[in-house]
CSV table of C-alpha atoms in Angstrom, one decimal:
chain,number,residue,atom,x,y,z
A,23,MET,CA,-230.4,-204.3,-231.1
A,24,PRO,CA,-231.8,-204.0,-227.6
A,25,ILE,CA,-235.3,-202.5,-227.3
A,26,ASN,CA,-235.9,-199.8,-224.7
A,27,ILE,CA,-239.1,-200.2,-222.7
A,28,LEU,CA,-240.3,-196.8,-221.8
A,29,MET,CA,-242.6,-195.4,-219.1
A,30,PRO,CA,-245.9,-195.3,-221.0
A,31,ALA,CA,-248.3,-192.3,-221.2
A,32,LEU,CA,-251.5,-194.0,-220.1
A,33,SER,CA,-253.6,-190.8,-220.4
A,34,PRO,CA,-253.3,-187.6,-222.4
A,35,THR,CA,-252.4,-185.6,-219.3
A,36,MET,CA,-250.1,-188.1,-217.6
A,37,GLU,CA,-246.6,-186.8,-217.1
A,38,LYS,CA,-245.4,-189.1,-214.3
A,39,GLY,CA,-246.4,-192.4,-212.9
A,40,ASN,CA,-245.5,-194.9,-210.1
A,41,LEU,CA,-244.0,-198.2,-211.1
A,42,ALA,CA,-246.1,-200.3,-208.7
A,43,LYS,CA,-245.0,-203.8,-209.6
A,44,TRP,CA,-243.0,-205.8,-212.1
A,45,LEU,CA,-244.8,-208.9,-213.2
A,46,LYS,CA,-241.7,-210.2,-215.1
A,47,LYS,CA,-238.1,-210.4,-213.8
A,48,GLU,CA,-234.8,-210.2,-215.5
A,49,GLY,CA,-234.2,-213.3,-217.7
A,50,ASP,CA,-237.9,-213.9,-218.3
A,51,LYS,CA,-239.0,-214.3,-221.9
A,52,VAL,CA,-242.0,-212.2,-223.0
A,53,LYS,CA,-244.2,-212.3,-226.1
A,54,SER,CA,-246.7,-209.8,-227.5
A,55,GLY,CA,-249.6,-209.3,-225.2
A,56,ASP,CA,-247.9,-210.4,-222.0
A,57,VAL,CA,-248.5,-208.1,-219.0
A,58,ILE,CA,-245.1,-207.0,-217.8
A,59,ALA,CA,-245.8,-204.4,-215.2
A,60,GLU,CA,-248.4,-202.4,-213.2
A,61,ILE,CA,-248.3,-198.6,-213.4
A,62,GLU,CA,-250.1,-196.3,-210.9
A,63,THR,CA,-251.4,-193.0,-212.2
A,64,ASP,CA,-253.2,-190.4,-210.1
A,65,LYS,CA,-256.6,-192.1,-210.9
A,66,ALA,CA,-256.0,-195.8,-211.5
A,67,THR,CA,-253.6,-198.8,-211.6
A,68,MET,CA,-253.0,-199.9,-215.2
A,69,GLU,CA,-251.4,-203.0,-216.7
A,70,VAL,CA,-248.7,-202.5,-219.3
A,71,GLU,CA,-248.5,-205.0,-222.1
A,72,ALA,CA,-245.4,-206.0,-224.2
A,73,ILE,CA,-245.7,-205.9,-227.9
A,74,ASP,CA,-242.1,-206.9,-228.9
A,75,GLU,CA,-240.9,-210.4,-228.2
A,76,GLY,CA,-237.7,-211.2,-226.4
A,77,THR,CA,-236.1,-211.5,-223.0
A,78,ILE,CA,-236.0,-209.0,-220.2
A,79,ALA,CA,-232.3,-208.2,-220.1
A,80,LYS,CA,-232.3,-205.4,-217.5
A,81,ILE,CA,-234.8,-203.7,-215.2
A,82,LEU,CA,-233.6,-200.1,-214.7
A,83,VAL,CA,-236.5,-198.8,-212.5
A,84,PRO,CA,-237.3,-201.0,-209.5
A,85,GLU,CA,-240.9,-201.6,-208.5
A,86,GLY,CA,-242.2,-199.2,-205.9
A,87,THR,CA,-240.4,-196.2,-207.6
A,88,GLN,CA,-242.6,-193.1,-207.6
A,89,ASP,CA,-242.9,-190.2,-210.1
A,90,VAL,CA,-241.2,-191.8,-213.0
A,91,PRO,CA,-241.4,-189.4,-216.0
A,92,VAL,CA,-243.2,-190.5,-219.1
A,93,ASN,CA,-240.8,-191.9,-221.8
A,94,ASP,CA,-238.0,-192.6,-219.2
A,95,VAL,CA,-236.4,-196.0,-220.0
A,96,ILE,CA,-237.6,-198.5,-217.3
A,97,ALA,CA,-236.2,-201.7,-218.7
A,98,VAL,CA,-234.3,-203.2,-221.7
A,99,LEU,CA,-235.5,-206.0,-223.8
A,100,ALA,CA,-233.1,-208.3,-225.8
A,101,GLY,CA,-234.6,-209.2,-229.1
A,102,GLU,CA,-234.8,-212.7,-230.5
A,103,GLY,CA,-231.3,-214.1,-231.0
A,104,GLU,CA,-229.6,-211.3,-229.1
A,105,ASP,CA,-227.1,-211.8,-226.3
A,106,VAL,CA,-229.1,-211.1,-223.2
A,107,LYS,CA,-226.1,-210.2,-221.1
A,108,ALA,CA,-224.7,-207.8,-223.7
A,109,ALA,CA,-228.1,-206.2,-224.1
A,110,GLY,CA,-228.4,-205.7,-220.3
A,111,SER,CA,-225.0,-204.1,-220.0
A,112,ALA,CA,-225.6,-201.7,-222.9
A,113,LYS,CA,-226.3,-198.1,-221.9
A,114,PRO,CA,-229.8,-197.2,-223.0
A,115,SER,CA,-230.2,-194.1,-225.1
A,116,ALA,CA,-232.5,-191.4,-223.6
A,117,SER,CA,-234.4,-188.8,-225.6
A,118,ALA,CA,-237.1,-186.3,-225.0
A,119,ALA,CA,-239.4,-188.0,-227.5
A,120,PRO,CA,-240.0,-191.7,-227.6
A,121,PRO,CA,-238.5,-193.6,-230.6
A,122,LYS,CA,-240.9,-195.5,-232.9
A,123,SER,CA,-240.4,-198.7,-231.0
A,124,ALA,CA,-241.8,-196.9,-227.9
A,125,GLU,CA,-245.2,-196.9,-229.5
A,126,LYS,CA,-245.4,-200.6,-228.6
A,127,THR,CA,-244.3,-200.4,-225.0
A,128,ALA,CA,-247.5,-199.1,-223.6
A,129,GLY,CA,-249.6,-201.9,-225.2
A,130,LYS,CA,-251.2,-199.4,-227.6
A,131,PRO,CA,-250.1,-197.0,-230.3
A,132,ALA,CA,-248.4,-193.8,-229.0
A,133,GLU,CA,-250.9,-191.6,-230.9
A,134,ALA,CA,-253.7,-193.1,-228.7
A,135,ALA,CA,-252.1,-191.4,-225.7
A,136,ALA,CA,-251.6,-188.0,-227.4
A,137,PRO,CA,-254.0,-185.2,-226.4
A,138,ALA,CA,-256.8,-184.5,-228.9
A,139,PRO,CA,-256.2,-181.3,-230.9
A,140,ALA,CA,-259.2,-179.6,-229.4
A,141,ALA,CA,-258.5,-180.5,-225.8
A,142,PRO,CA,-257.5,-177.6,-223.5
A,143,LYS,CA,-253.9,-177.6,-222.3
A,144,ALA,CA,-253.6,-179.2,-218.9
A,145,ALA,CA,-252.2,-177.3,-216.0
A,146,PRO,CA,-248.5,-178.2,-215.4
A,147,PRO,CA,-248.0,-180.5,-212.4
A,148,PRO,CA,-246.4,-179.1,-209.2
A,149,ALA,CA,-242.7,-179.4,-208.8
A,150,ALA,CA,-241.7,-182.6,-207.2
A,151,ALA,CA,-238.5,-183.7,-205.4
A,152,PRO,CA,-235.9,-185.0,-207.9
A,153,ALA,CA,-235.2,-188.6,-208.4
A,154,PRO,CA,-232.5,-190.0,-206.0
A,155,GLN,CA,-229.9,-190.3,-208.8
A,156,ALA,CA,-230.2,-186.6,-209.8
A,157,ALA,CA,-227.2,-184.5,-208.5
A,158,ALA,CA,-229.0,-181.2,-208.5
A,159,GLN,CA,-232.0,-179.4,-209.9
A,160,SER,CA,-233.0,-175.9,-211.0
A,161,ASN,CA,-234.3,-173.6,-208.3
A,162,GLY,CA,-236.4,-171.6,-210.8
A,163,HIS,CA,-233.9,-168.8,-211.1
A,164,GLY,CA,-231.6,-170.4,-213.5
A,165,GLY,CA,-229.4,-171.7,-210.7
A,166,ARG,CA,-229.0,-175.2,-209.2
A,167,VAL,CA,-230.0,-176.7,-205.9
A,168,PHE,CA,-227.3,-178.9,-204.4
A,169,SER,CA,-228.5,-181.5,-202.0
A,170,SER,CA,-227.3,-184.8,-200.5
A,171,PRO,CA,-228.8,-188.1,-201.7
A,172,LEU,CA,-230.3,-188.7,-198.3
A,173,ALA,CA,-231.9,-185.2,-198.3
A,174,ARG,CA,-233.4,-185.8,-201.7
A,175,ARG,CA,-234.9,-189.2,-200.7
A,176,LEU,CA,-236.3,-187.7,-197.5
A,177,ALA,CA,-237.8,-184.7,-199.3
A,178,LYS,CA,-239.4,-187.0,-201.9
A,179,ASP,CA,-240.9,-189.3,-199.2
A,180,ALA,CA,-242.3,-186.2,-197.5
A,181,GLY,CA,-243.7,-184.7,-200.7
A,182,ILE,CA,-241.6,-181.6,-200.4
A,183,ASP,CA,-239.9,-179.8,-203.3
A,184,VAL,CA,-236.2,-179.8,-202.4
A,185,SER,CA,-235.7,-176.5,-204.3
A,186,MET,CA,-237.9,-174.8,-201.8
A,187,ILE,CA,-235.7,-175.9,-198.8
A,188,ALA,CA,-233.1,-173.5,-197.5
A,189,GLY,CA,-229.8,-175.5,-197.3
A,190,THR,CA,-227.5,-175.2,-194.2
A,191,GLY,CA,-224.8,-177.5,-195.4
A,192,PRO,CA,-221.5,-176.5,-197.0
A,193,HIS,CA,-222.1,-173.9,-199.8
A,194,GLY,CA,-225.8,-173.9,-199.1
A,195,ARG,CA,-226.2,-177.7,-199.7
A,196,VAL,CA,-229.5,-179.1,-198.6
A,197,VAL,CA,-228.9,-181.9,-196.0
A,198,ALA,CA,-231.1,-184.3,-194.1
A,199,ARG,CA,-231.6,-181.9,-191.1
A,200,ASP,CA,-232.9,-179.2,-193.5
A,201,VAL,CA,-235.6,-181.6,-194.7
A,202,GLU,CA,-236.6,-182.5,-191.2
A,203,GLN,CA,-237.0,-178.8,-190.4
A,204,ALA,CA,-239.0,-178.3,-193.6
A,205,LYS,CA,-241.5,-180.9,-192.5
A,206,SER,CA,-242.5,-178.6,-189.7
A,207,GLY,CA,-242.6,-175.6,-192.0
A,208,LYS,CA,-239.3,-174.2,-191.0
A,209,GLY,CA,-236.4,-173.4,-193.3
A,210,LEU,CA,-238.6,-173.0,-196.4
A,211,LYS,CA,-237.8,-170.4,-199.1
A,212,ALA,CA,-240.3,-167.8,-200.1
A,213,PRO,CA,-241.9,-168.5,-203.5
A,214,ALA,CA,-240.1,-167.1,-206.5
A,215,ALA,CA,-241.4,-163.8,-207.9
A,216,ALA,CA,-243.3,-163.9,-211.2
A,217,PRO,CA,-241.1,-163.0,-214.1
A,218,SER,CA,-241.3,-159.5,-215.6
A,219,GLY,CA,-244.2,-159.2,-217.9
A,220,ALA,CA,-246.1,-162.1,-216.5
A,221,PRO,CA,-249.8,-161.5,-215.7
A,222,ALA,CA,-250.5,-160.5,-212.1
A,223,ILE,CA,-252.0,-163.3,-210.0
A,224,ALA,CA,-253.3,-162.7,-206.5
A,225,PRO,CA,-250.7,-163.8,-204.1
A,226,THR,CA,-251.2,-166.9,-201.9
A,227,MET,CA,-249.7,-167.7,-198.6
A,228,SER,CA,-246.6,-169.8,-198.7
A,229,ASP,CA,-246.3,-173.1,-196.7
A,230,LYS,CA,-244.1,-171.3,-194.3
A,231,GLN,CA,-246.5,-168.4,-193.8
A,232,ILE,CA,-249.4,-170.8,-193.2
A,233,LEU,CA,-247.6,-173.0,-190.7
A,234,SER,CA,-246.3,-170.0,-188.8
A,235,LEU,CA,-249.9,-169.3,-187.8
A,236,PHE,CA,-250.0,-172.5,-185.7
A,237,GLU,CA,-248.2,-173.6,-182.7
A,238,PRO,CA,-245.3,-176.0,-183.4
A,239,GLY,CA,-246.3,-179.6,-182.5
A,240,SER,CA,-250.0,-178.8,-182.8
A,241,TYR,CA,-250.4,-180.4,-186.2
A,242,ASP,CA,-249.2,-183.2,-188.5
A,243,ILE,CA,-248.3,-182.8,-192.2
A,244,VAL,CA,-249.7,-185.5,-194.6
A,245,PRO,CA,-248.0,-185.2,-198.0
A,246,HIS,CA,-250.3,-184.8,-201.0
A,247,ASP,CA,-250.6,-187.8,-203.2
A,248,GLY,CA,-250.8,-187.7,-207.0
A,249,MET,CA,-254.6,-187.7,-207.1
A,250,ARG,CA,-255.0,-184.8,-204.7
A,251,ARG,CA,-252.4,-182.7,-206.5
A,252,THR,CA,-254.1,-183.4,-209.8
A,253,ILE,CA,-257.5,-182.4,-208.5
A,254,ALA,CA,-256.1,-179.2,-207.0
A,255,GLN,CA,-254.4,-178.3,-210.3
A,256,ARG,CA,-257.4,-178.9,-212.5
A,257,LEU,CA,-260.0,-177.3,-210.4
A,258,THR,CA,-257.8,-174.2,-209.9
A,259,ALA,CA,-257.3,-174.0,-213.6
A,260,SER,CA,-261.0,-174.4,-214.2
A,261,ILE,CA,-262.0,-171.6,-211.8
A,262,GLN,CA,-259.3,-169.3,-213.2
A,263,ASN,CA,-259.9,-170.0,-216.9
A,264,VAL,CA,-263.6,-170.9,-217.2
A,265,PRO,CA,-266.1,-168.1,-216.6
A,266,HIS,CA,-268.7,-169.9,-214.5
A,267,PHE,CA,-272.3,-168.8,-213.9
A,268,TYR,CA,-275.0,-170.7,-212.0
A,269,LEU,CA,-278.7,-171.5,-212.4
A,270,THR,CA,-280.7,-173.0,-209.6
A,271,ILE,CA,-284.2,-174.5,-209.9
A,272,ASP,CA,-286.5,-176.6,-207.6
A,273,CYS,CA,-288.0,-179.8,-208.9
A,274,ASP,CA,-291.0,-181.7,-207.6
A,275,ILE,CA,-290.0,-185.4,-207.7
A,276,GLY,CA,-293.1,-186.9,-206.3
A,277,LYS,CA,-293.9,-188.7,-209.6
A,278,LEU,CA,-290.3,-189.9,-209.9
A,279,LEU,CA,-290.3,-191.4,-206.4
A,280,ALA,CA,-293.5,-193.2,-207.2
A,281,ALA,CA,-292.2,-194.5,-210.5
A,282,ARG,CA,-288.9,-195.6,-208.8
A,283,GLU,CA,-290.9,-197.6,-206.2
A,284,GLU,CA,-292.9,-199.4,-208.9
A,285,ILE,CA,-289.9,-200.1,-211.1
A,286,ASN,CA,-287.9,-201.6,-208.3
A,287,ALA,CA,-290.8,-203.7,-207.0
A,288,ALA,CA,-291.2,-205.2,-210.5
A,289,ALA,CA,-287.5,-205.9,-211.0
A,290,PRO,CA,-286.8,-209.5,-212.1
A,291,LYS,CA,-284.9,-211.7,-209.7
A,292,ASP,CA,-281.8,-213.9,-210.3
A,293,ASN,CA,-281.4,-217.5,-209.1
A,294,GLU,CA,-280.7,-216.3,-205.6
A,295,LYS,CA,-283.9,-214.2,-205.5
A,296,LYS,CA,-282.0,-210.9,-205.7
A,297,PRO,CA,-283.3,-208.2,-207.9
A,298,LEU,CA,-281.3,-207.7,-211.1
A,299,TYR,CA,-281.3,-204.0,-210.6
A,300,LYS,CA,-282.3,-201.3,-208.1
A,301,ILE,CA,-282.9,-197.9,-209.6
A,302,SER,CA,-281.8,-194.8,-207.6
A,303,VAL,CA,-282.8,-191.2,-207.9
A,304,ASN,CA,-279.4,-190.5,-209.3
A,305,ASP,CA,-280.0,-192.9,-212.2
A,306,PHE,CA,-283.1,-190.8,-213.1
A,307,VAL,CA,-281.0,-187.6,-212.8
A,308,ILE,CA,-278.3,-189.0,-215.2
A,309,LYS,CA,-281.0,-190.1,-217.8
A,310,ALA,CA,-282.9,-186.7,-217.5
A,311,MET,CA,-279.6,-184.7,-218.0
A,312,ALA,CA,-278.7,-186.9,-221.0
A,313,VAL,CA,-282.1,-186.4,-222.7
A,314,ALA,CA,-282.2,-182.7,-221.8
A,315,LEU,CA,-278.9,-182.2,-223.7
A,316,GLN,CA,-280.4,-183.9,-226.7
A,317,ARG,CA,-283.4,-181.5,-226.6
A,318,ILE,CA,-281.1,-178.5,-226.2
A,319,PRO,CA,-278.2,-179.6,-228.4
A,320,ASN,CA,-276.5,-176.1,-228.3
A,321,CYS,CA,-275.6,-176.9,-224.6
A,322,ASN,CA,-274.1,-180.3,-225.5
A,323,VAL,CA,-270.8,-178.6,-226.5
A,324,SER,CA,-267.2,-178.1,-225.6
A,325,TRP,CA,-265.4,-174.8,-226.0
A,326,THR,CA,-262.1,-174.6,-228.0
A,327,GLU,CA,-260.3,-171.5,-229.2
A,328,SER,CA,-260.8,-172.5,-232.9
A,329,GLY,CA,-264.5,-173.5,-232.7
A,330,MET,CA,-267.4,-175.0,-230.8
A,331,VAL,CA,-267.4,-178.8,-230.5
A,332,LYS,CA,-271.0,-180.0,-230.9
A,333,HIS,CA,-271.4,-183.5,-229.5
A,334,HIS,CA,-273.8,-186.0,-231.1
A,335,HIS,CA,-274.3,-188.0,-227.9
A,336,SER,CA,-274.8,-187.3,-224.2
A,337,ASP,CA,-271.8,-188.8,-222.4
A,338,VAL,CA,-272.5,-188.1,-218.7
A,339,GLY,CA,-269.7,-188.2,-216.1
A,340,VAL,CA,-270.8,-189.0,-212.6
A,341,ALA,CA,-268.7,-187.9,-209.6
A,342,VAL,CA,-267.8,-190.8,-207.4
A,343,ALA,CA,-266.0,-190.3,-204.1
A,344,MET,CA,-263.0,-192.5,-203.4
A,345,PRO,CA,-260.2,-192.4,-200.8
A,346,GLY,CA,-258.2,-189.2,-201.2
A,347,GLY,CA,-260.3,-187.6,-203.9
A,348,LEU,CA,-263.0,-188.3,-206.6
A,349,ILE,CA,-263.3,-189.5,-210.1
A,350,THR,CA,-266.0,-189.1,-212.8
A,351,PRO,CA,-266.6,-192.4,-214.7
A,352,ILE,CA,-268.7,-191.7,-217.8
A,353,ILE,CA,-272.0,-193.2,-218.9
A,354,ARG,CA,-271.5,-193.2,-222.7
A,355,LYS,CA,-274.5,-192.4,-224.9
A,356,ALA,CA,-276.7,-192.2,-221.8
A,357,GLU,CA,-279.6,-190.8,-223.7
A,358,THR,CA,-279.9,-194.2,-225.5
A,359,LYS,CA,-279.7,-196.4,-222.3
A,360,THR,CA,-282.5,-197.7,-220.0
A,361,LEU,CA,-282.5,-196.8,-216.3
A,362,SER,CA,-281.6,-200.4,-215.4
A,363,THR,CA,-278.6,-200.3,-217.7
A,364,ILE,CA,-277.4,-196.9,-216.3
A,365,SER,CA,-277.9,-198.2,-212.7
A,366,ASN,CA,-275.9,-201.4,-213.3
A,367,GLU,CA,-273.1,-199.5,-215.1
A,368,MET,CA,-272.9,-197.0,-212.3
A,369,LYS,CA,-272.6,-199.7,-209.6
A,370,ASP,CA,-269.8,-201.4,-211.6
A,371,PHE,CA,-268.0,-198.1,-212.1
A,372,ALA,CA,-268.3,-197.1,-208.5
A,373,ALA,CA,-266.9,-200.4,-207.2
A,374,ARG,CA,-263.9,-200.3,-209.6
A,375,ALA,CA,-263.3,-196.6,-209.0
A,376,ARG,CA,-262.8,-197.1,-205.3
A,377,SER,CA,-260.2,-199.9,-206.0
A,378,ARG,CA,-258.6,-197.7,-208.7
A,379,LYS,CA,-259.3,-200.2,-211.5
A,380,LEU,CA,-261.0,-197.9,-214.0
A,381,LYS,CA,-259.4,-197.6,-217.4
A,382,PRO,CA,-258.6,-194.1,-218.7
A,383,GLU,CA,-261.2,-194.3,-221.4
A,384,GLU,CA,-263.8,-194.9,-218.7
A,385,TYR,CA,-263.3,-191.6,-217.0
A,386,GLN,CA,-261.8,-189.3,-219.6
A,387,GLY,CA,-263.8,-187.1,-221.9
A,388,GLY,CA,-267.6,-186.8,-221.6
A,389,THR,CA,-269.9,-183.9,-222.5
A,390,THR,CA,-271.3,-183.0,-219.0
A,391,ALA,CA,-271.2,-184.2,-215.4
A,392,VAL,CA,-273.5,-184.8,-212.5
A,393,SER,CA,-272.4,-184.3,-208.8
A,394,ASN,CA,-274.9,-185.5,-206.2
A,395,LEU,CA,-274.5,-184.7,-202.5
A,396,GLY,CA,-278.1,-185.3,-201.6
A,397,MET,CA,-277.2,-188.5,-199.7
A,398,TYR,CA,-275.3,-186.2,-197.3
A,399,GLY,CA,-278.3,-184.0,-196.6
A,400,ILE,CA,-277.0,-181.1,-198.6
A,401,SER,CA,-279.9,-179.1,-200.0
A,402,HIS,CA,-278.0,-176.8,-202.4
A,403,PHE,CA,-274.4,-176.4,-203.7
A,404,THR,CA,-272.5,-175.3,-206.8
A,405,ALA,CA,-270.0,-177.5,-208.6
A,406,VAL,CA,-266.9,-176.6,-210.6
A,407,ILE,CA,-266.9,-177.5,-214.3
A,408,ASN,CA,-264.5,-180.2,-215.4
A,409,PRO,CA,-263.1,-179.1,-218.8
A,410,PRO,CA,-263.7,-179.9,-221.6
A,411,HIS,CA,-267.3,-180.0,-220.3
A,412,ALA,CA,-269.4,-176.8,-220.6
A,413,THR,CA,-271.8,-177.8,-217.8
A,414,ILE,CA,-272.1,-179.7,-214.5
A,415,LEU,CA,-275.2,-180.3,-212.6
A,416,ALA,CA,-275.1,-180.2,-208.8
A,417,VAL,CA,-277.9,-182.2,-207.1
A,418,GLY,CA,-279.2,-181.6,-203.6
A,419,THR,CA,-281.2,-183.8,-201.3
A,420,SER,CA,-284.9,-184.5,-201.8
A,421,GLU,CA,-287.0,-183.3,-198.9
A,422,GLU,CA,-290.6,-182.6,-198.0
A,423,ARG,CA,-291.3,-178.8,-198.3
A,424,PRO,CA,-294.5,-176.7,-198.2
A,425,VAL,CA,-295.5,-175.5,-201.7
A,426,VAL,CA,-298.4,-173.3,-202.8
A,427,ARG,CA,-300.8,-174.8,-205.4
A,428,GLY,CA,-304.0,-173.2,-206.4
A,429,GLY,CA,-303.8,-170.9,-203.5
A,430,LYS,CA,-303.4,-173.8,-201.0
A,431,ILE,CA,-300.3,-174.9,-199.1
A,432,GLU,CA,-299.4,-178.5,-199.8
A,433,ILE,CA,-296.4,-180.7,-198.9
A,434,ALA,CA,-294.3,-182.0,-201.9
A,435,HIS,CA,-291.1,-183.9,-202.3
A,436,MET,CA,-288.7,-181.2,-203.7
A,437,MET,CA,-285.2,-181.3,-204.9
A,438,SER,CA,-282.9,-178.3,-205.7
A,439,VAL,CA,-280.4,-178.6,-208.6
A,440,THR,CA,-277.8,-176.0,-209.7
A,441,LEU,CA,-276.4,-175.9,-213.2
A,442,SER,CA,-272.9,-174.5,-213.6
A,443,CYS,CA,-272.3,-173.2,-217.1
A,444,ASP,CA,-269.2,-172.1,-219.1
A,445,HIS,CA,-270.2,-168.6,-220.2
A,446,ARG,CA,-267.9,-168.8,-223.2
A,447,ALA,CA,-270.0,-171.6,-224.7
A,448,ILE,CA,-273.4,-171.1,-223.1
A,449,ASP,CA,-275.3,-167.9,-222.5
A,450,GLY,CA,-277.8,-167.3,-219.6
A,451,ALA,CA,-281.0,-167.9,-221.7
A,452,LEU,CA,-279.6,-171.0,-223.2
A,453,GLY,CA,-278.5,-172.4,-219.9
A,454,ALA,CA,-282.0,-171.6,-218.6
A,455,GLU,CA,-283.5,-173.7,-221.5
A,456,LEU,CA,-281.3,-176.6,-220.5
A,457,ILE,CA,-282.2,-176.6,-216.8
A,458,GLY,CA,-285.8,-176.1,-217.7
A,459,ALA,CA,-285.8,-179.2,-220.0
A,460,PHE,CA,-284.2,-181.1,-217.1
A,461,LYS,CA,-286.9,-180.0,-214.7
A,462,GLN,CA,-289.7,-181.1,-217.1
A,463,LEU,CA,-288.1,-184.5,-217.5
A,464,ILE,CA,-287.3,-185.1,-213.9
A,465,GLU,CA,-290.8,-184.1,-212.8
A,466,ASN,CA,-292.4,-186.3,-215.5
A,467,PRO,CA,-290.1,-189.3,-215.8
A,468,VAL,CA,-292.3,-191.1,-218.3
A,469,MET,CA,-291.2,-188.4,-220.8
A,470,MET,CA,-287.6,-189.7,-220.6
A,471,MET,CA,-288.8,-192.8,-222.5
A,472,VAL,CA,-290.5,-191.0,-225.4
């Protein structure tokens, strides 16, 4: 019988994806391992492999389609010996959960894409405009929002939830002119009130209220992409659900800068006389944080409601800026790696992150994170914890400052770092031990090698 190819879940938190490109067309034969499509998530572009053999009988979701829900049927595969035409004309069966054959459609077992039992529940994604074929959608009050196909398409392109638009067509139907009005902040409904018994949340201004503060025509609206929406959801959830506290300490990195200069000067060269590595201050920071977590293992943890997850290794995520947002590729087992290895891994991660070519396993998980804004001249800042991490280290710039030593004022290269801690997992004294261990290592880099 025909095999449904479903929209795969390429990460534990993925609920929708964009079908960027089909690499096979209707009538093409495929075999196990063939790459059949490219899917864009909020973080990366991923290749989807076929496991079943057969012929592409029908492509149901054209390339370029955005916000395709996970487990929606995107194509139909005719098995060996099946009538391709008949398979293509058969109506695919839809279900809320993927059938067993769907485990193969993502190129990996379905259980690999399921969230780990200990992982915190991800914040739900914001409401999106419905797919063009949908006749209507709920307005959050148990009713339905009626809209024209053109209005739904325009709303989707503009990144506007059609259920938030006040319709002026027959019987309140949302039409194209309503979407055009909504783009300028006009004709939007007020947010729905929280249901009875729901916890009170501080009210925020609606889109309409915000835009009403500015003169019409004095601004442009750029719709949020998937990455920006995901960042907003997760950071909001982190601040609301994780009790943060912050510890700041100043580090004298004079010895580190001297060691860095010596290491880079002694770096071996390739055939083109280019050094095989170039260590940065951030590479020392990653290594020092990894070793510090090994020395204070009660900080190398993740909070879950059922118990404390104590990690064996220091997997350090490192914030990398990319167009439209940021991503945190992870240096796995960083405490075991040399500075040159960390440096080269980070250069590779940064390059692939900016072109959205990282694999989910390269940026998901981790036990802590480092965010460095020193290259922008920022002397001090606090960072938001990225669950399931219990800590994140915010690193400022290194600068010459006057310090008092033995009753005399001297000039030293100082760097301020701030540790954000999840108070559910780490108490103040324990966090102080961790940042103290980091300071000892970063000020005496030779101790990282012991």
